[in-house]
Amino acid sequence: MDSDGSTMIDFHMGCFGLGITRILQATVEALSTETGIRWPSLIAPHQIYIIPKKDGSRGEDYMTAAESLSDTLTQMHHLRGEVVIDDRMNLTIGRRQVDADRLGYPHTIILGVKALESPAQYEVVKTATRETTFMSLEQLMSFADQIQTI
């Protein structure tokens, strides 16, 4: 209605060029490096990228350990659908780590030899800071509980 209430006026809405694709583009331009994307946790497609070591000749089963860890992490409500396992077992851990950096997953968990020891130790890499830490399962669960997805 206009000011005297006698005529209906149509309203139009616009985003003024700040659509979702523009926000993603600006984020990539502002935060990424020459070697990869750096997604903020709040808009990252996935939060955790698990890289299992190739299964060994002595019967080690790293893929099963990765699936078990993924199941444990996704039991946390805020991490459902946020965990990816790199099952390209024909590639080395280093090559898959490079790919994880390029894609910009905020956190990478590497299941190496220590992951099958008792107690298990997981190598956790924070992509944004390149900080690497070895964590027990309890420490990893505490760390994962602090990941913000919303």
XYZ file of N, CA and C in Angstrom:
450
model
N 0.845 -1.180 0.000
C 0.000 0.000 0.000
C 0.891 1.244 0.000
N 0.410 2.236 -0.651
C 1.137 3.499 -0.623
C 0.854 4.221 0.694
N 1.343 5.444 0.831
C 1.247 6.142 2.118
C -0.188 6.449 2.547
N -1.094 6.643 1.607
C -2.485 6.912 2.015
C -3.326 5.645 2.072
N -2.731 4.479 1.736
C -3.410 3.202 1.851
C -4.401 2.890 0.749
N -4.343 3.615 -0.352
C -5.323 3.403 -1.404
C -4.813 2.552 -2.566
N -3.540 2.453 -2.769
C -2.998 1.741 -3.920
C -2.019 0.663 -3.479
N -2.150 -0.523 -4.089
C -1.208 -1.615 -3.819
C 0.079 -1.369 -4.599
N 1.201 -1.573 -3.951
C 2.505 -1.401 -4.588
C 3.235 -2.727 -4.521
N 3.794 -3.168 -5.671
C 4.567 -4.413 -5.708
C 5.941 -4.182 -5.098
N 6.403 -5.179 -4.352
C 7.740 -5.124 -3.782
C 8.644 -6.056 -4.574
N 9.871 -5.676 -4.741
C 10.855 -6.489 -5.439
C 12.048 -6.700 -4.513
N 12.602 -7.896 -4.588
C 13.745 -8.208 -3.742
C 14.936 -8.541 -4.629
N 16.110 -8.171 -4.212
C 17.320 -8.507 -4.949
C 18.460 -8.744 -3.995
N 19.465 -9.441 -4.483
C 20.606 -9.739 -3.618
C 21.756 -8.781 -3.863
N 21.638 -7.903 -4.835
C 22.662 -6.916 -5.127
C 24.028 -7.542 -5.395
N 24.016 -8.699 -6.046
C 25.264 -9.339 -6.443
C 25.932 -10.168 -5.381
N 25.340 -10.351 -4.212
C 25.951 -11.143 -3.153
C 25.229 -12.488 -3.006
N 25.155 -13.231 -4.079
C 24.559 -14.562 -4.031
C 25.531 -15.565 -3.439
N 25.072 -16.791 -3.307
C 25.891 -17.835 -2.685
C 27.163 -18.106 -3.489
N 27.078 -18.052 -4.807
C 28.282 -18.313 -5.604
C 29.305 -17.198 -5.429
N 28.844 -15.974 -5.256
C 29.770 -14.857 -5.048
C 30.453 -14.991 -3.694
N 29.730 -15.435 -2.686
C 30.315 -15.627 -1.354
C 31.380 -16.721 -1.400
N 31.083 -17.836 -2.087
C 32.072 -18.916 -2.207
C 33.301 -18.443 -2.976
N 33.097 -17.713 -4.057
C 34.209 -17.199 -4.845
C 35.082 -16.263 -4.013
N 34.469 -15.368 -3.277
C 35.226 -14.431 -2.449
C 36.001 -15.161 -1.360
N 35.409 -16.196 -0.799
C 36.094 -16.985 0.229
C 37.323 -17.664 -0.343
N 37.175 -18.281 -1.500
C 38.307 -18.955 -2.135
C 39.410 -17.952 -2.462
N 39.032 -16.803 -3.010
C 40.031 -15.791 -3.365
C 40.755 -15.247 -2.137
N 40.033 -15.047 -1.057
C 40.616 -14.416 0.124
C 41.448 -15.374 0.975
N 41.036 -16.630 1.082
C 41.662 -17.529 2.046
C 42.583 -18.588 1.451
N 42.500 -18.831 0.169
C 43.279 -19.916 -0.421
C 44.727 -19.519 -0.661
N 45.552 -20.550 -0.823
C 46.961 -20.350 -1.120
C 47.231 -20.818 -2.539
N 48.466 -20.744 -2.964
C 48.836 -21.223 -4.298
C 48.653 -22.729 -4.433
N 48.713 -23.445 -3.328
C 48.652 -24.907 -3.383
C 47.291 -25.494 -3.048
N 46.350 -24.685 -2.566
C 45.060 -25.273 -2.247
C 44.051 -24.310 -1.679
N 42.838 -24.802 -1.606
C 41.728 -24.058 -1.043
C 41.799 -24.142 0.480
N 41.368 -23.105 1.165
C 41.274 -23.099 2.620
C 39.845 -22.725 2.992
N 38.974 -23.733 3.088
C 37.581 -23.462 3.456
C 37.481 -23.198 4.947
N 36.762 -22.176 5.358
C 36.432 -22.033 6.776
C 35.507 -23.187 7.174
N 35.586 -23.625 8.389
C 34.777 -24.767 8.831
C 33.294 -24.577 8.577
N 32.813 -23.369 8.701
C 31.378 -23.138 8.584
C 30.831 -23.334 7.177
N 31.680 -23.252 6.143
C 31.175 -23.458 4.783
C 31.901 -24.579 4.050
N 32.754 -25.304 4.730
C 33.462 -26.417 4.099
C 32.479 -27.524 3.713
N 32.685 -28.150 2.551
C 31.784 -29.242 2.152
C 31.805 -30.414 3.134
N 32.967 -30.711 3.697
C 33.130 -31.749 4.713
C 34.176 -31.263 5.701
N 34.109 -31.755 6.938
C 35.019 -31.297 7.985
C 36.274 -32.154 8.119
N 36.122 -33.466 7.959
C 37.228 -34.389 8.249
C 37.483 -35.285 7.045
N 38.757 -35.428 6.706
C 39.205 -36.249 5.595
C 40.138 -37.312 6.166
N 39.744 -38.567 6.081
C 40.541 -39.652 6.652
C 41.361 -40.316 5.547
N 42.663 -40.449 5.794
C 43.567 -41.096 4.842
C 44.159 -42.341 5.497
N 43.699 -43.523 5.104
C 44.292 -44.744 5.653
C 45.532 -45.158 4.859
N 46.489 -45.742 5.558
C 47.684 -46.310 4.928
C 47.265 -47.515 4.097
N 48.065 -47.839 3.093
C 47.799 -49.048 2.315
C 47.868 -50.255 3.238
N 46.981 -51.210 3.011
C 47.007 -52.432 3.822
C 48.350 -53.131 3.637
N 48.893 -53.641 4.726
C 50.219 -54.248 4.695
C 50.196 -55.717 4.356
N 51.380 -56.238 4.132
C 51.521 -57.657 3.782
C 51.367 -58.555 5.006
N 51.375 -57.968 6.201
C 51.231 -58.748 7.440
C 49.800 -58.800 7.930
N 48.864 -58.494 7.053
C 47.465 -58.609 7.419
C 46.855 -57.379 8.065
N 47.584 -56.257 8.079
C 47.015 -55.041 8.646
C 45.840 -54.591 7.774
N 44.798 -54.113 8.396
C 43.619 -53.674 7.659
C 43.318 -52.227 8.022
N 43.973 -51.314 7.335
C 43.814 -49.892 7.619
C 42.460 -49.361 7.161
N 41.915 -49.934 6.082
C 40.614 -49.469 5.600
C 39.514 -49.777 6.619
N 39.573 -50.950 7.217
C 38.594 -51.289 8.252
C 38.727 -50.340 9.443
N 39.964 -50.020 9.806
C 40.191 -49.074 10.905
C 39.651 -47.689 10.548
N 39.819 -47.277 9.285
C 39.300 -45.979 8.837
C 37.778 -45.958 8.879
N 37.150 -47.042 8.448
C 35.690 -47.113 8.476
C 35.165 -47.102 9.906
N 35.865 -47.789 10.794
C 35.478 -47.804 12.199
C 35.594 -46.401 12.806
N 36.694 -45.719 12.501
C 36.882 -44.353 12.997
C 35.812 -43.431 12.439
N 35.508 -43.567 11.161
C 34.459 -42.756 10.543
C 33.113 -42.985 11.221
N 32.798 -44.250 11.483
C 31.541 -44.565 12.167
C 31.489 -43.933 13.550
N 32.611 -43.985 14.258
C 32.681 -43.391 15.593
C 32.485 -41.878 15.536
N 33.152 -41.229 14.573
C 33.040 -39.774 14.452
C 31.638 -39.344 14.034
N 31.027 -40.078 13.120
C 29.705 -39.673 12.634
C 28.591 -39.985 13.628
N 28.913 -40.657 14.722
C 27.925 -40.817 15.781
C 27.701 -39.506 16.521
N 28.673 -38.589 16.394
C 28.489 -37.246 16.940
C 27.514 -36.527 16.015
N 26.478 -35.992 16.581
C 25.402 -35.388 15.788
C 25.926 -34.339 14.799
N 26.830 -33.480 15.234
C 27.301 -32.389 14.375
C 28.267 -32.848 13.277
N 28.697 -34.110 13.301
C 29.606 -34.609 12.267
C 28.947 -35.598 11.304
N 27.656 -35.789 11.405
C 26.962 -36.666 10.453
C 27.096 -36.073 9.055
N 27.598 -36.880 8.127
C 27.777 -36.413 6.758
C 28.980 -35.512 6.570
N 29.822 -35.389 7.573
C 30.969 -34.477 7.522
C 32.317 -35.188 7.435
N 32.303 -36.525 7.308
C 33.546 -37.294 7.296
C 33.682 -38.011 5.957
N 34.864 -37.894 5.342
C 35.154 -38.527 4.062
C 36.379 -39.427 4.234
N 36.322 -40.630 3.662
C 37.471 -41.532 3.662
C 38.045 -41.579 2.251
N 39.335 -41.352 2.124
C 40.005 -41.473 0.821
C 40.364 -42.940 0.619
N 39.619 -43.622 -0.231
C 39.833 -45.050 -0.441
C 40.681 -45.352 -1.677
N 41.414 -44.373 -2.149
C 42.299 -44.585 -3.303
C 43.605 -45.217 -2.810
N 43.512 -46.500 -2.532
C 44.626 -47.200 -1.898
C 45.823 -47.407 -2.831
N 45.668 -47.112 -4.112
C 46.790 -47.229 -5.030
C 47.725 -46.024 -4.947
N 47.297 -44.968 -4.250
C 48.127 -43.775 -4.092
C 48.774 -43.761 -2.710
N 49.910 -43.102 -2.620
C 50.602 -42.991 -1.342
C 49.855 -42.032 -0.419
N 50.173 -42.104 0.868
C 49.576 -41.171 1.827
C 49.943 -39.741 1.449
N 51.187 -39.520 1.063
C 51.635 -38.173 0.698
C 50.853 -37.590 -0.461
N 50.604 -38.385 -1.479
C 49.846 -37.910 -2.644
C 48.403 -37.576 -2.244
N 47.814 -38.410 -1.410
C 46.444 -38.152 -0.960
C 46.389 -36.939 -0.037
N 47.454 -36.711 0.734
C 47.527 -35.520 1.591
C 47.582 -34.256 0.733
N 48.335 -34.296 -0.364
C 48.393 -33.155 -1.280
C 46.999 -32.868 -1.838
N 46.288 -33.918 -2.226
C 44.926 -33.739 -2.736
C 43.999 -33.164 -1.668
N 44.137 -33.625 -0.431
C 43.319 -33.098 0.668
C 43.590 -31.609 0.863
N 44.860 -31.205 0.758
C 45.206 -29.790 0.888
C 44.599 -28.976 -0.244
N 44.647 -29.510 -1.452
C 44.085 -28.794 -2.600
C 42.579 -28.602 -2.469
N 41.904 -29.605 -1.926
C 40.445 -29.541 -1.808
C 39.994 -28.737 -0.603
N 40.870 -28.541 0.370
C 40.585 -27.640 1.466
C 39.830 -28.210 2.647
N 39.872 -29.520 2.853
C 39.229 -30.077 4.043
C 39.864 -29.453 5.286
N 39.081 -28.965 6.226
C 39.658 -28.298 7.397
C 40.554 -29.191 8.261
N 40.223 -30.513 8.327
C 40.993 -31.410 9.185
C 41.247 -32.720 8.443
N 42.488 -33.183 8.513
C 42.856 -34.460 7.911
C 43.345 -35.382 9.019
N 42.859 -36.625 8.998
C 43.320 -37.629 9.955
C 44.007 -38.719 9.155
N 45.277 -38.975 9.479
C 46.057 -39.987 8.779
C 46.183 -41.211 9.666
N 45.776 -42.346 9.116
C 45.897 -43.613 9.830
C 47.153 -44.313 9.328
N 48.228 -44.133 10.068
C 49.486 -44.778 9.741
C 49.696 -46.001 10.620
N 50.929 -46.429 10.744
C 51.270 -47.613 11.525
C 50.815 -47.469 12.976
N 50.952 -46.267 13.537
C 50.585 -46.047 14.949
C 49.086 -46.187 15.203
N 48.273 -46.104 14.151
C 46.822 -46.202 14.331
C 46.383 -47.620 14.679
N 47.209 -48.610 14.361
C 46.864 -49.990 14.674
C 47.598 -50.512 15.900
N 48.390 -49.644 16.540
C 49.077 -50.039 17.762
C 48.138 -49.890 18.949
N 48.593 -50.366 20.090
C 47.802 -50.207 21.294
C 48.625 -49.413 22.306
N 48.221 -48.248 22.700
C 47.034 -47.517 22.279
C 47.244 -46.865 20.913
N 46.162 -46.705 20.192
C 46.214 -46.131 18.842
C 46.566 -44.651 18.901
N 47.348 -44.216 17.930
C 47.711 -42.810 17.786
C 47.344 -42.370 16.372
N 46.590 -41.285 16.270
C 46.139 -40.769 14.988
C 46.843 -39.451 14.699
N 47.304 -39.290 13.469
C 47.948 -38.047 13.067
C 46.867 -37.098 12.555
N 46.704 -35.971 13.221
C 45.669 -35.002 12.871
C 46.343 -33.744 12.342
N 45.928 -33.313 11.142
C 46.491 -32.121 10.513
C 45.391 -31.080 10.389
N 45.629 -29.901 10.968
C 44.723 -28.767 10.775
C 45.195 -28.045 9.518
N 44.394 -28.086 8.491
C 44.802 -27.578 7.180
C 45.165 -26.103 7.207
N 44.390 -25.292 7.887
C 44.608 -23.841 7.868
C 45.963 -23.451 8.444
N 46.390 -24.129 9.500
C 47.638 -23.758 10.168
C 48.786 -24.714 9.851
N 48.474 -25.834 9.175
C 49.445 -26.882 8.862
C 50.014 -27.510 10.133
N 49.296 -27.392 11.239
C 49.699 -27.956 12.518
C 49.381 -29.448 12.542
N 50.372 -30.261 12.881
C 50.202 -31.712 12.957
C 50.360 -32.155 14.396
N 49.414 -32.989 14.858
C 49.425 -33.483 16.222
C 49.071 -34.958 16.227
N 49.734 -35.739 17.071
C 49.365 -37.136 17.269
C 48.431 -37.200 18.468
N 47.293 -37.882 18.284
C 46.284 -37.939 19.336
C 45.830 -39.371 19.577
N 45.499 -39.639 20.831
C 44.857 -40.908 21.161
C 43.396 -40.813 20.720
N 42.666 -41.912 20.791
C 41.262 -41.890 20.401
C 40.463 -40.938 21.285
N 40.748 -40.921 22.574
C 40.031 -40.028 23.483
C 40.314 -38.565 23.147
N 41.577 -38.245 22.877
C 41.933 -36.883 22.503
C 41.282 -36.501 21.174
N 41.254 -37.444 20.247
C 40.643 -37.194 18.949
C 39.143 -36.925 19.092
N 38.474 -37.685 19.946
C 37.038 -37.464 20.166
C 36.786 -36.101 20.805
N 37.641 -35.708 21.738
C 37.518 -34.395 22.359
C 37.757 -33.289 21.325
N 38.748 -33.488 20.478
C 39.039 -32.540 19.404
C 37.853 -32.440 18.438
N 37.314 -33.583 18.029
C 36.194 -33.619 17.082
C 34.948 -32.982 17.665
N 34.784 -33.095 18.969
C 33.626 -32.499 19.626
C 33.646 -30.972 19.534
N 34.828 -30.392 19.355
C 34.968 -28.935 19.297
C 34.845 -28.386 17.874
N 34.766 -29.256 16.874
C 34.646 -28.800 15.484
C 33.272 -28.172 15.298
N 33.265 -26.969 14.757
C 32.005 -26.258 14.555
C 31.548 -26.441 13.107
N 30.308 -26.848 12.950
C 29.758 -27.037 11.616
C 28.588 -26.109 11.324
N 28.104 -25.438 12.336
C 26.954 -24.538 12.136
C 27.272 -23.176 12.690
